[in-house]
PDB file of C-alpha atoms and ligand atoms in Angstrom:
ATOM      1  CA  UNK A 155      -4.116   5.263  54.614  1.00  0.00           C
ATOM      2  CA  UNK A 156      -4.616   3.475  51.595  1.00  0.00           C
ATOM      3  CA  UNK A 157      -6.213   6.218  48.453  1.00  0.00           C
ATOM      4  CA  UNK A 158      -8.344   3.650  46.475  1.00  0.00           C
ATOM      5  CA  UNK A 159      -9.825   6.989  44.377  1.00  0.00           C
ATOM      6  CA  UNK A 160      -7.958   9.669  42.795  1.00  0.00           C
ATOM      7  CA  UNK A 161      -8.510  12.684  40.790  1.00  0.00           C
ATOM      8  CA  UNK A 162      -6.385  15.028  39.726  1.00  0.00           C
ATOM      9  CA  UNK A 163      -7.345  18.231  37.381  1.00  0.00           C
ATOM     10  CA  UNK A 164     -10.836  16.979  36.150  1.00  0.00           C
ATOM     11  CA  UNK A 165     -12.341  19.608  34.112  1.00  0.00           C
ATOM     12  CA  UNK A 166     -15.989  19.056  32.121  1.00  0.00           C
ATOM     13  CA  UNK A 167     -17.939  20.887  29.857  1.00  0.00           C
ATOM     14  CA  UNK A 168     -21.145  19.141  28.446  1.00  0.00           C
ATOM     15  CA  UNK A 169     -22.317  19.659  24.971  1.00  0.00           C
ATOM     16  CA  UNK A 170     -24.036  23.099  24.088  1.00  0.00           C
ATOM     17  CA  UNK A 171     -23.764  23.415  27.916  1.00  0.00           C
ATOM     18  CA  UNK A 172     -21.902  25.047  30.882  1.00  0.00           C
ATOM     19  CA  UNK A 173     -18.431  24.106  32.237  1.00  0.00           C
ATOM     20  CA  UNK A 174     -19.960  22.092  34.806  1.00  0.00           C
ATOM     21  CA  UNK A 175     -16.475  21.521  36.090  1.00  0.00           C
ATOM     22  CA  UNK A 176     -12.947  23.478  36.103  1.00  0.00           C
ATOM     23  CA  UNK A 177     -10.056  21.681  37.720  1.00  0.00           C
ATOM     24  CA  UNK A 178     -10.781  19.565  40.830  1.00  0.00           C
ATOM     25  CA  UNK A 179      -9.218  17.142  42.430  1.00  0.00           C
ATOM     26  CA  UNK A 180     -10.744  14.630  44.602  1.00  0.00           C
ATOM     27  CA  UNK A 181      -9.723  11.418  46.424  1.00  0.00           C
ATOM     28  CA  UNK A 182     -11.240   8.588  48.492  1.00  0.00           C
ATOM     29  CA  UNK A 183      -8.954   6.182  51.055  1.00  0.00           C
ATOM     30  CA  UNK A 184     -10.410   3.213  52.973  1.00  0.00           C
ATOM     31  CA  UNK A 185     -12.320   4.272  56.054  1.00  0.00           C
ATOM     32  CA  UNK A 186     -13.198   7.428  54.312  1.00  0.00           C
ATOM     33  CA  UNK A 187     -17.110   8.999  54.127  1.00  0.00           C
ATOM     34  CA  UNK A 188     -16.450  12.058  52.208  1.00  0.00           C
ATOM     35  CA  UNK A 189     -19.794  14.174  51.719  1.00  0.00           C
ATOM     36  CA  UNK A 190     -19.466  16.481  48.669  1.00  0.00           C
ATOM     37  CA  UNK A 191     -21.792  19.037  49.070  1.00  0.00           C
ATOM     38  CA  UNK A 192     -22.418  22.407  47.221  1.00  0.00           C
ATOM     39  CA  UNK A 193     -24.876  24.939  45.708  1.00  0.00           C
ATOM     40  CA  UNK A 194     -27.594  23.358  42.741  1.00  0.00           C
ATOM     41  CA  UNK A 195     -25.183  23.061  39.547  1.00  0.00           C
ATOM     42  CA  UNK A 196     -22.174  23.396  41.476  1.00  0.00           C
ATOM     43  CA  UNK A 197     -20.999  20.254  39.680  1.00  0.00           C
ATOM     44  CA  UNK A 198     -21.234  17.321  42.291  1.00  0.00           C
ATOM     45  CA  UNK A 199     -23.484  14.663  40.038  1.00  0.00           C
ATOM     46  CA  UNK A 200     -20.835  15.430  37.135  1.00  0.00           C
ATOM     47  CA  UNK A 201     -17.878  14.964  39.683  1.00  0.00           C
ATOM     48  CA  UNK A 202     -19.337  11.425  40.964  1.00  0.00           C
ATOM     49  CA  UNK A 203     -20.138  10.812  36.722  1.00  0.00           C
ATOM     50  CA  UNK A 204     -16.520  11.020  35.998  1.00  0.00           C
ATOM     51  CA  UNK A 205     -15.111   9.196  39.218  1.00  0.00           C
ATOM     52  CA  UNK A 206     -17.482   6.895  38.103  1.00  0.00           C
ATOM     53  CA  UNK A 207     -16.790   5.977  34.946  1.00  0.00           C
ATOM     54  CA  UNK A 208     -20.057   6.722  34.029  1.00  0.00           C
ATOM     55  CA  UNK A 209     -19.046   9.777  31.172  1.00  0.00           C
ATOM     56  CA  UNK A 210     -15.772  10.327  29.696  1.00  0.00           C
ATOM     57  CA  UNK A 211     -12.928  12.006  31.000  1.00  0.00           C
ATOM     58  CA  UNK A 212     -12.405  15.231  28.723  1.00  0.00           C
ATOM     59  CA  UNK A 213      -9.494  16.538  30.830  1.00  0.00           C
ATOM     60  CA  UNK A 214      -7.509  15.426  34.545  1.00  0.00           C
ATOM     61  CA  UNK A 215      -7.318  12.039  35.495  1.00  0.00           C
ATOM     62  CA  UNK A 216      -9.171   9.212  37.186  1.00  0.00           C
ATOM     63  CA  UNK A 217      -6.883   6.432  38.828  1.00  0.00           C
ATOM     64  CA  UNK A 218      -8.636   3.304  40.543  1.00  0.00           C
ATOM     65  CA  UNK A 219      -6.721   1.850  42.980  1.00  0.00           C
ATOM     66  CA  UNK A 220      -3.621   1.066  41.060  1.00  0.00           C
ATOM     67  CA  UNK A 221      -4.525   1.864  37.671  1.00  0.00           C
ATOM     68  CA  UNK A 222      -6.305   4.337  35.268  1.00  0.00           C
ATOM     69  CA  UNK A 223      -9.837   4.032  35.432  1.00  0.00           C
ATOM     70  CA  UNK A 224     -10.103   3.455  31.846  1.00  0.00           C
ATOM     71  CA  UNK A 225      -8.088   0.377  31.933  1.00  0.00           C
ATOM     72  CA  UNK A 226     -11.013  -1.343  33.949  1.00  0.00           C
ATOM     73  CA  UNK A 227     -13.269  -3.481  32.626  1.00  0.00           C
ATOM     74  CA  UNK A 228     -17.014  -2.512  33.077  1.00  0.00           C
ATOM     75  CA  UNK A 229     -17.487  -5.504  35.452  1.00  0.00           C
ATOM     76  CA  UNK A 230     -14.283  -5.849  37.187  1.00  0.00           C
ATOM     77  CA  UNK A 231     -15.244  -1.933  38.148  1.00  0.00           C
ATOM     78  CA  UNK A 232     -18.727  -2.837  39.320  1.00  0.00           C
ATOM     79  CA  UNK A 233     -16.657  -5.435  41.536  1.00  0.00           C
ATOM     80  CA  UNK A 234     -14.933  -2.352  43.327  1.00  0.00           C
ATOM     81  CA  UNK A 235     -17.454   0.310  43.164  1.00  0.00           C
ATOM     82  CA  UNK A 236     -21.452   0.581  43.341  1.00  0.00           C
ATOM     83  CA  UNK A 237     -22.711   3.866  41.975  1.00  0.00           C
ATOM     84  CA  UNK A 238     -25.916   5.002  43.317  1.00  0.00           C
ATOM     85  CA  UNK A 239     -26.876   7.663  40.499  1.00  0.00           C
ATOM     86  CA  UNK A 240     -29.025  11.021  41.125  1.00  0.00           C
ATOM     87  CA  UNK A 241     -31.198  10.177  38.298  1.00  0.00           C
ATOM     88  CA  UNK A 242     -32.309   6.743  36.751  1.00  0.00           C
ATOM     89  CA  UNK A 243     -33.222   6.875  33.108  1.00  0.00           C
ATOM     90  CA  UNK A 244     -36.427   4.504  33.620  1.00  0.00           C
ATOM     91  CA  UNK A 245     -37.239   2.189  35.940  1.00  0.00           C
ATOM     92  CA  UNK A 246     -37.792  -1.392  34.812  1.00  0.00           C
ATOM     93  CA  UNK A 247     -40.517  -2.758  35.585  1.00  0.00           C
ATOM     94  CA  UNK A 248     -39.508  -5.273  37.858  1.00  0.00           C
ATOM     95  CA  UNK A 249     -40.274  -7.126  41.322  1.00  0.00           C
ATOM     96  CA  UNK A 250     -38.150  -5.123  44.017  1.00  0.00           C
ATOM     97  CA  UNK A 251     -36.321  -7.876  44.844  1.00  0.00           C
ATOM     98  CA  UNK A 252     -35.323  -8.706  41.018  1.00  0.00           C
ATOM     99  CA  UNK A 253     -34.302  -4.990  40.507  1.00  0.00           C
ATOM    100  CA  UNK A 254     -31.911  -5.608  43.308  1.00  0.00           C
ATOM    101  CA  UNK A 255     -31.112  -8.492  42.540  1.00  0.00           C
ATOM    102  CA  UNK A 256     -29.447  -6.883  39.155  1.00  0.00           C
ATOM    103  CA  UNK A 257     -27.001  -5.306  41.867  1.00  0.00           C
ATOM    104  CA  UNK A 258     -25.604  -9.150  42.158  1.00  0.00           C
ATOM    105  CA  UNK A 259     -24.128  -8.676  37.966  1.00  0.00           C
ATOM    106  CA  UNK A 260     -20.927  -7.782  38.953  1.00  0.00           C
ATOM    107  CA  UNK A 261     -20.430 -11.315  40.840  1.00  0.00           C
ATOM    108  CA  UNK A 262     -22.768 -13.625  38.249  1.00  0.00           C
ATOM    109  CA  UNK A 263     -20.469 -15.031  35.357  1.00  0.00           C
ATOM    110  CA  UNK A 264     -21.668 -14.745  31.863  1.00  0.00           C
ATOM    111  CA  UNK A 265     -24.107 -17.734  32.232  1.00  0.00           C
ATOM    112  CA  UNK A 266     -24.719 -18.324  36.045  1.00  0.00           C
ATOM    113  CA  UNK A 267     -27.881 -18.868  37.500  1.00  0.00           C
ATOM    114  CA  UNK A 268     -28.408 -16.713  40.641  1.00  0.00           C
ATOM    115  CA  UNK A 269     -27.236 -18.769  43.743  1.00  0.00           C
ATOM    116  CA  UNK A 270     -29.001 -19.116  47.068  1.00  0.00           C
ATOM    117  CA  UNK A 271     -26.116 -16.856  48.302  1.00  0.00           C
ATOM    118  CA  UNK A 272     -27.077 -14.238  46.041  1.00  0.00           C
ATOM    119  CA  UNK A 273     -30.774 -14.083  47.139  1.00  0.00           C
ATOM    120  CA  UNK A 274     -29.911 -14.174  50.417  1.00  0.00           C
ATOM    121  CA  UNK A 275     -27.505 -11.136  50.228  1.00  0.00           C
ATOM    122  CA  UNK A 276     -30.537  -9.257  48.024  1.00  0.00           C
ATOM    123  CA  UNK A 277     -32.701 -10.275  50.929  1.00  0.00           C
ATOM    124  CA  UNK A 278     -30.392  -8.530  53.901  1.00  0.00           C
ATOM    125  CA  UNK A 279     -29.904  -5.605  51.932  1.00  0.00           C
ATOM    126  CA  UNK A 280     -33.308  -4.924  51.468  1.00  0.00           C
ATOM    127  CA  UNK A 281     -33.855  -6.090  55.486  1.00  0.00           C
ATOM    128  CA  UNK A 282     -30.897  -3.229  56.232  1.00  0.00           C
ATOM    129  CA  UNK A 283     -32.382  -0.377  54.441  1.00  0.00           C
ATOM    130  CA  UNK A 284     -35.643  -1.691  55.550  1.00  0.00           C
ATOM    131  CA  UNK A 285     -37.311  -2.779  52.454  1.00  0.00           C
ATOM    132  CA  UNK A 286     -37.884  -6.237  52.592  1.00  0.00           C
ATOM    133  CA  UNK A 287     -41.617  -6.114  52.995  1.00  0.00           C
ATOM    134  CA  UNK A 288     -41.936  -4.267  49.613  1.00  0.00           C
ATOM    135  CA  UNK A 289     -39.884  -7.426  48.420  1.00  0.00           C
ATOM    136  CA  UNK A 290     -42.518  -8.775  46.050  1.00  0.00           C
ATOM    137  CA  UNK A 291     -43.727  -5.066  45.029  1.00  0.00           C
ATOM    138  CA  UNK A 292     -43.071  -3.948  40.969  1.00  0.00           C
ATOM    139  CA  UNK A 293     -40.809  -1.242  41.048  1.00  0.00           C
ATOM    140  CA  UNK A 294     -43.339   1.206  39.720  1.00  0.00           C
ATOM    141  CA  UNK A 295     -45.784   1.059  42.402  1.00  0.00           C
ATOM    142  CA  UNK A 296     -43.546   1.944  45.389  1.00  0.00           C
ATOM    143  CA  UNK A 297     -43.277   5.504  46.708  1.00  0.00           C
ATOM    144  CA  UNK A 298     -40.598   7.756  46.296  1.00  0.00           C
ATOM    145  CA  UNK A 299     -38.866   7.416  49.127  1.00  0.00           C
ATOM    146  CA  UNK A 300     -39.534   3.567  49.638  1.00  0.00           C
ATOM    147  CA  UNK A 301     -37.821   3.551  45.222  1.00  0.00           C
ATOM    148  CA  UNK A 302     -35.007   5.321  47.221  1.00  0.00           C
ATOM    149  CA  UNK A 303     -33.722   3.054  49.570  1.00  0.00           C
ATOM    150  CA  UNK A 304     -34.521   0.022  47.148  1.00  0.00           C
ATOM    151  CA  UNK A 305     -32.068   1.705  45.351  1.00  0.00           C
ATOM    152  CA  UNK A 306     -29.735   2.089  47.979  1.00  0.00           C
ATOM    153  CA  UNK A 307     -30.212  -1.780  48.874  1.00  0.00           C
ATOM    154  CA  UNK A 308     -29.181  -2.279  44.872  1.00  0.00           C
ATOM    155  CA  UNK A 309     -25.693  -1.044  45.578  1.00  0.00           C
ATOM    156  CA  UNK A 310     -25.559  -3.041  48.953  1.00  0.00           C
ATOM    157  CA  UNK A 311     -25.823  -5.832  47.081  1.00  0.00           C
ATOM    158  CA  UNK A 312     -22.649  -5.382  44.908  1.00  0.00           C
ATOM    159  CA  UNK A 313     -20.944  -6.091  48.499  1.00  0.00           C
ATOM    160  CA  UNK A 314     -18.291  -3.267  46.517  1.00  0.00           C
ATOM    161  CA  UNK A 315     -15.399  -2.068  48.674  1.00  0.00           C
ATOM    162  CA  UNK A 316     -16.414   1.591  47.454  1.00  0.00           C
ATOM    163  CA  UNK A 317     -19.688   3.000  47.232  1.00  0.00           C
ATOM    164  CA  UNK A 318     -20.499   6.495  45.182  1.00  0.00           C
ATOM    165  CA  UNK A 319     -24.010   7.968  46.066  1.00  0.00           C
ATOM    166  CA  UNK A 320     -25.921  10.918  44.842  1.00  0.00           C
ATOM    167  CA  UNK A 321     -28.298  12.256  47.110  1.00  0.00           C
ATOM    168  CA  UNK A 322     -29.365   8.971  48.921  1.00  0.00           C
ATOM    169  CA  UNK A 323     -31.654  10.442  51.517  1.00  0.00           C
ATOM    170  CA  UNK A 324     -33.996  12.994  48.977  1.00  0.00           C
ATOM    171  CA  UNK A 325     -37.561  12.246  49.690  1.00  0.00           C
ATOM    172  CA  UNK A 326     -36.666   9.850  52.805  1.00  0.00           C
ATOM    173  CA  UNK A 327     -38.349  11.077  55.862  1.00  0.00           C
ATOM    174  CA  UNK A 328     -36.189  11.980  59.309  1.00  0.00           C
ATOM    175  CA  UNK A 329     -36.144   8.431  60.669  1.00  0.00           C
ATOM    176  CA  UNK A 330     -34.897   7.211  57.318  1.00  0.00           C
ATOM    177  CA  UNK A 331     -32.324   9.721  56.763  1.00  0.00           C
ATOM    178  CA  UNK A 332     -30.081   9.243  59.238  1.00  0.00           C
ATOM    179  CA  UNK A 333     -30.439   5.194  59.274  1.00  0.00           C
ATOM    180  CA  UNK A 334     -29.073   5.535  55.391  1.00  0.00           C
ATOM    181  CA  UNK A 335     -25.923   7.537  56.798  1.00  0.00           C
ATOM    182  CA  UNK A 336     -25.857   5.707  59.975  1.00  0.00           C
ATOM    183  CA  UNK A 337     -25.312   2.425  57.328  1.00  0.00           C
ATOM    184  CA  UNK A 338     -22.721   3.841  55.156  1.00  0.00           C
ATOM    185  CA  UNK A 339     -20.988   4.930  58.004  1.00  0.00           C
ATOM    186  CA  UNK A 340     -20.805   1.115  59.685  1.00  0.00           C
ATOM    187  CA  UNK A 341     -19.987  -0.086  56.100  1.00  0.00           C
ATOM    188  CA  UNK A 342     -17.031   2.590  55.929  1.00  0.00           C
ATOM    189  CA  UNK A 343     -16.006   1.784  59.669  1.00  0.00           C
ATOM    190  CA  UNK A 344     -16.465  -2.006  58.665  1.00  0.00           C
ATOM    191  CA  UNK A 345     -13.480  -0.993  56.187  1.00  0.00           C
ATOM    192  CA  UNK A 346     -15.161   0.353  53.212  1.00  0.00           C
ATOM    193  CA  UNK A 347     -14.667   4.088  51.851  1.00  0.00           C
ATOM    194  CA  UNK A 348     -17.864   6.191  50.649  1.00  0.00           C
ATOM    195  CA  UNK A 349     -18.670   9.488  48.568  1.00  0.00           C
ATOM    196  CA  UNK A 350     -22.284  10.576  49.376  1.00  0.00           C
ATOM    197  CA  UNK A 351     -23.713  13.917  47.805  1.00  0.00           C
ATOM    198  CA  UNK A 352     -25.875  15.641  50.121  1.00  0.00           C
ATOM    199  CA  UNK A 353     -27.482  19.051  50.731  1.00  0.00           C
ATOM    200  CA  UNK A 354     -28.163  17.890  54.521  1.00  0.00           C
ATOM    201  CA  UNK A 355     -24.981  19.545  55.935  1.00  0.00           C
ATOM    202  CA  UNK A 356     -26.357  18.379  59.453  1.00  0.00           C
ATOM    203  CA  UNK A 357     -26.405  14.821  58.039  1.00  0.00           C
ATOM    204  CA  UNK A 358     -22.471  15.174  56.742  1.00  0.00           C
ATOM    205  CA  UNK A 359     -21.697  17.427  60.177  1.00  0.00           C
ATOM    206  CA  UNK A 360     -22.852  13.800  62.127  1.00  0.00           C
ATOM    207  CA  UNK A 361     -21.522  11.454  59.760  1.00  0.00           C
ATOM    208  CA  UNK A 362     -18.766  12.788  57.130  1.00  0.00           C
ATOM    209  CA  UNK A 363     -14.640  11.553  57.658  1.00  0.00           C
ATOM    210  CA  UNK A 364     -14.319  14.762  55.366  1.00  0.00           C
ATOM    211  CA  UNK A 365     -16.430  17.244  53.762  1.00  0.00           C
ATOM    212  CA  UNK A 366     -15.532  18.639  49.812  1.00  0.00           C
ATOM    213  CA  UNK A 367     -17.593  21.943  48.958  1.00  0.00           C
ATOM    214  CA  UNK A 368     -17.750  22.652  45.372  1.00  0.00           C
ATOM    215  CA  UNK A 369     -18.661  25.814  44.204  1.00  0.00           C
ATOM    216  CA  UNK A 370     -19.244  26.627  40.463  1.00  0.00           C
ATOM    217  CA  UNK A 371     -17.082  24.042  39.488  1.00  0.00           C
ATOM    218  CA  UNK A 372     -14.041  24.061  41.696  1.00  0.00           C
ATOM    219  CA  UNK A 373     -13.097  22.848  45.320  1.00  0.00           C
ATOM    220  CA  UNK A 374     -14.089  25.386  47.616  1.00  0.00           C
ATOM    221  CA  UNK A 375     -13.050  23.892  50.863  1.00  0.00           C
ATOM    222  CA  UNK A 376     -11.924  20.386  51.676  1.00  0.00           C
ATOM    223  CA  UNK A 377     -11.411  19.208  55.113  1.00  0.00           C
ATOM    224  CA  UNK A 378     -12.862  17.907  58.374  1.00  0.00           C
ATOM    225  CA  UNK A 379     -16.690  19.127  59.693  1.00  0.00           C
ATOM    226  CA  UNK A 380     -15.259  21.420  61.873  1.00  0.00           C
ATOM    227  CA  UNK A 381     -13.040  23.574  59.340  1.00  0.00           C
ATOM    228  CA  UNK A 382     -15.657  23.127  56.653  1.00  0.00           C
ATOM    229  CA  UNK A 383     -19.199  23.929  58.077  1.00  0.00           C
ATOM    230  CA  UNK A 384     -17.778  27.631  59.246  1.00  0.00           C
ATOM    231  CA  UNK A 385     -19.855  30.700  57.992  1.00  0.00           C
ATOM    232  CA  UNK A 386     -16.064  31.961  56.664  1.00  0.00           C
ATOM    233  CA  UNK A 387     -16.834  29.398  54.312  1.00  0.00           C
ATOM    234  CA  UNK A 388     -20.176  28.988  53.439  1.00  0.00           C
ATOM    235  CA  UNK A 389     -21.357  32.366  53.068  1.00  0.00           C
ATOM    236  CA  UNK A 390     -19.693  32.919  50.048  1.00  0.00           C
ATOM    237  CA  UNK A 391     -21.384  30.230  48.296  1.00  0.00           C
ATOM    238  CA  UNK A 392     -24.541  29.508  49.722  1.00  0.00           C
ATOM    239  CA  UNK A 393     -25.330  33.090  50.611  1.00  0.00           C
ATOM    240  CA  UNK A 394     -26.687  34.812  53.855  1.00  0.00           C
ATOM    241  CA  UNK A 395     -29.908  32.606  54.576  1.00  0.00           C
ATOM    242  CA  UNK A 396     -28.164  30.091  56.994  1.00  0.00           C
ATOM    243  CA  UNK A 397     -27.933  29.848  60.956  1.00  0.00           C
ATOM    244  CA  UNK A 398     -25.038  28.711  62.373  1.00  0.00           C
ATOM    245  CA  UNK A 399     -25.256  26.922  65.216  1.00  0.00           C
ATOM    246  CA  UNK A 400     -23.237  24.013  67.460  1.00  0.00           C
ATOM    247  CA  UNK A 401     -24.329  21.533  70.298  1.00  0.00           C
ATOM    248  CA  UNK A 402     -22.776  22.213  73.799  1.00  0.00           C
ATOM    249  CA  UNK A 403     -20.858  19.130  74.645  1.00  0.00           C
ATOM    250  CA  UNK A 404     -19.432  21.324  77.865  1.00  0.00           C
ATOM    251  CA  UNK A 405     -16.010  21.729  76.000  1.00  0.00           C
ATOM    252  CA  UNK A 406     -17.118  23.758  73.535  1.00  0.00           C
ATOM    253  CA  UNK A 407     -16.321  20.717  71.111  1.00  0.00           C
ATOM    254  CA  UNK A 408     -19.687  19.784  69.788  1.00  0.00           C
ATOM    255  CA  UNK A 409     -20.724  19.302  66.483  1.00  0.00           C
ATOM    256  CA  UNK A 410     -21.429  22.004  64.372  1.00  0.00           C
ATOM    257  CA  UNK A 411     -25.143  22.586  62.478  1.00  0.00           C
ATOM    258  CA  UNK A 412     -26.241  24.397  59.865  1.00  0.00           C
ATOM    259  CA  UNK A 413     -29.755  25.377  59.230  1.00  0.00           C
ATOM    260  CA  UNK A 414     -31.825  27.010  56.035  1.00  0.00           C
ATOM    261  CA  UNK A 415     -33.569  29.919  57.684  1.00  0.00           C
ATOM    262  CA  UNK A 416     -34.152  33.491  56.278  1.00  0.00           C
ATOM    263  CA  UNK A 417     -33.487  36.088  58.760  1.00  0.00           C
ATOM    264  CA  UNK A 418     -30.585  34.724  60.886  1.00  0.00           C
ATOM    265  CA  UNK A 419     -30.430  37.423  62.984  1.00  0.00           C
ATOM    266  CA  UNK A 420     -33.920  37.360  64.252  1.00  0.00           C
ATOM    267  CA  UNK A 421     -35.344  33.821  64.563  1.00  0.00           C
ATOM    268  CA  UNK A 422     -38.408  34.875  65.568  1.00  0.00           C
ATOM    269  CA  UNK A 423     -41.311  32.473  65.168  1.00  0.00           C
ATOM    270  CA  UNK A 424     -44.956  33.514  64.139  1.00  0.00           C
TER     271      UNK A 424
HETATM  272  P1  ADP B1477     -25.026  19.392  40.868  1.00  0.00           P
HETATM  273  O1  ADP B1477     -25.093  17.890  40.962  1.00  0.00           O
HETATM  274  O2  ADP B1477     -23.998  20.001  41.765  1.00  0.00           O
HETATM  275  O3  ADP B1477     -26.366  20.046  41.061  1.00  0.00           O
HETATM  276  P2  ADP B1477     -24.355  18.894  38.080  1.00  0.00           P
HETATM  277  O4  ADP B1477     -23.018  18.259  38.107  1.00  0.00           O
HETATM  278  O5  ADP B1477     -25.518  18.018  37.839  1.00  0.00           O
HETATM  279  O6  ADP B1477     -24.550  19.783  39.395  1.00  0.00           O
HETATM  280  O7  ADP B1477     -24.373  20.004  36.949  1.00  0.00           O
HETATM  281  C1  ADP B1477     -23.336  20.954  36.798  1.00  0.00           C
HETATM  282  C2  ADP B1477     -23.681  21.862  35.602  1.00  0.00           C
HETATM  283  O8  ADP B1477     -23.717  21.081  34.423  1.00  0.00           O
HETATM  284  C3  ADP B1477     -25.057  22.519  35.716  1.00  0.00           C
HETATM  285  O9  ADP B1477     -24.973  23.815  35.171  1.00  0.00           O
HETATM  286  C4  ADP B1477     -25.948  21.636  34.883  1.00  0.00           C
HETATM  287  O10 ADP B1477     -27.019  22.352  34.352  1.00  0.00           O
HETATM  288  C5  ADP B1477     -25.013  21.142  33.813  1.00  0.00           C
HETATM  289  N1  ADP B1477     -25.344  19.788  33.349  1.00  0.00           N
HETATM  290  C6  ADP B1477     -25.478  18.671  34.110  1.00  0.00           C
HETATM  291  N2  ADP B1477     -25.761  17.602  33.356  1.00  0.00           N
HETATM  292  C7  ADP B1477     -25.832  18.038  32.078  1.00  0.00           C
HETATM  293  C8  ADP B1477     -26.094  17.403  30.821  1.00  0.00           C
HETATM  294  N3  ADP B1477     -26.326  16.091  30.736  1.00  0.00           N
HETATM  295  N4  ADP B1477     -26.064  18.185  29.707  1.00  0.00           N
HETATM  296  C9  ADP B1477     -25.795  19.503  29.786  1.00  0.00           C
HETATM  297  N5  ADP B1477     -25.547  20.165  30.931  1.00  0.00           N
HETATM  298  C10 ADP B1477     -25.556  19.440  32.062  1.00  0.00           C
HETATM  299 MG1   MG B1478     -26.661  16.594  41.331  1.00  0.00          MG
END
């Protein structure tokens, strides 16, 4: 398997702040969806940052297919990789479809007019994360969740061979949730590789390759659904409030799930 992303010994601290991380390594190879998950602050945004390009590499290394990250040019990276981010600074204030249509800079040269290829590609991500009737919408007058998979159809449209995304499915409701994985993981079966942040660890025990748990700052656990989703595990970091559960496929091979729920050991209801 080909590793198109590759960490090694990435440590962060941010100004007058925490050591957000201390020494992980991470990597991505084709036909990879990798779910980082992990407690609030546990580091995952800054670990997609740095893969990312988006802040600087203190300490470790980032190499990009066959090269240092830093020897890529801002554009020729946007080529290979679209970055969904946790947070946008503002939001411009923008038709839907031109905010998505931004998605397309990576392919437009310097003084290119958009192409009737590039509309149409703005137009069938938006259909596939079902957002096309908000099309003519400004950006500020969408809800939440409808802002969150225009956002998602942004990076869809950079057509990128890997896609980074923080939290995709926050304030998406049930149906939505699981048609944002169920995308990412055609696109990654289609031949693409994917990091997706999550704190739905029944949404990465359906749809994650691999699963990386970060606790404060380091790898915790790295490895397929089955090894990672164990209470041996995930006790230790996300404390005792979980139920453990899996579905009986009659081989005692079905997936594993997790679920938030106070007293474990008596799920009574009221
Ligand atoms: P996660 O995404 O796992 O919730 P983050 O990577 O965002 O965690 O943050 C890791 C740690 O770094 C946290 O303690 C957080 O408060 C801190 N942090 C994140 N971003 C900044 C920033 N821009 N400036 C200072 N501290 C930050
Ligand atoms: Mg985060």
């Amino acid at each position: 398997m080909v590793t198109w992303l590759s960490a090694r010994g990435l440590a962060h601290t941010y100004r007058d702040g925490p050591r957000a991380l201390d020494g992980v390594d991470f990597s991505l190879s084709q036909g990879e969806l990798v779910v980082v998950i992990g407690p609030n602050g546990s580091g995952k945004s800054t670990l997609m940052k740095l893969v990312a390009g988006l802040i600087p590499i203190q300490s470790g290394s980032v190499q990009l297919l066959d090269r240092p990250l830093a020897q890529w040019s801002d554009r020729e990276r946007a080529r290979r990789m679209a970055v969904v981010p946790q947070f946008l600074p503002a939001l411009p204030d923008l038709r839907v479809s031109d905010f998505v249509l931004g998605g397309r800079y990576a392919h437009l040269s310097g003084w290119r007019q958009a192409t009737h290829q590039d509309h149409r590609v703005v137009s069938q991500s938006l259909e596939r994360c079902d957002a096309l009737d908000i099309a003519a919408r400004s950006m500020n007058e969408i809800s939440g969740g409808q802002r969150q998979r225009v956002l998602f159809a942004r990076a869809l449209a950079e057509e990128a061979d890997l896609l980074l995304v923080d939290e995709p499915t926050n304030s998406l409701d049930p149906e939505h949730q699981v048609r944002v994985f169920a995308l990412i993981a055609e696109l990654v079966r289609a031949g693409r590789a994917a990091m997706v942040i999550t704190h739905d660890l029944n949404l990465a025990s359906q749809f994650a390759t691999r699963i990386c748990l970060l606790s404060k700052g380091r790898v915790a656990a790295d490895g397929p659904v089955g090894h990672v989703l164990r209470r041996e595990l995930l006790e230790p970091v996300y404390g005792e409030h979980l139920y453990y559960g899996s579905f009986d496929d009659g081989r005692g091979g079905g997936a594993p799930f997790v679920l938030p729920w106070l007293d474990p050991k008596r799920p009574t209801s009221r």
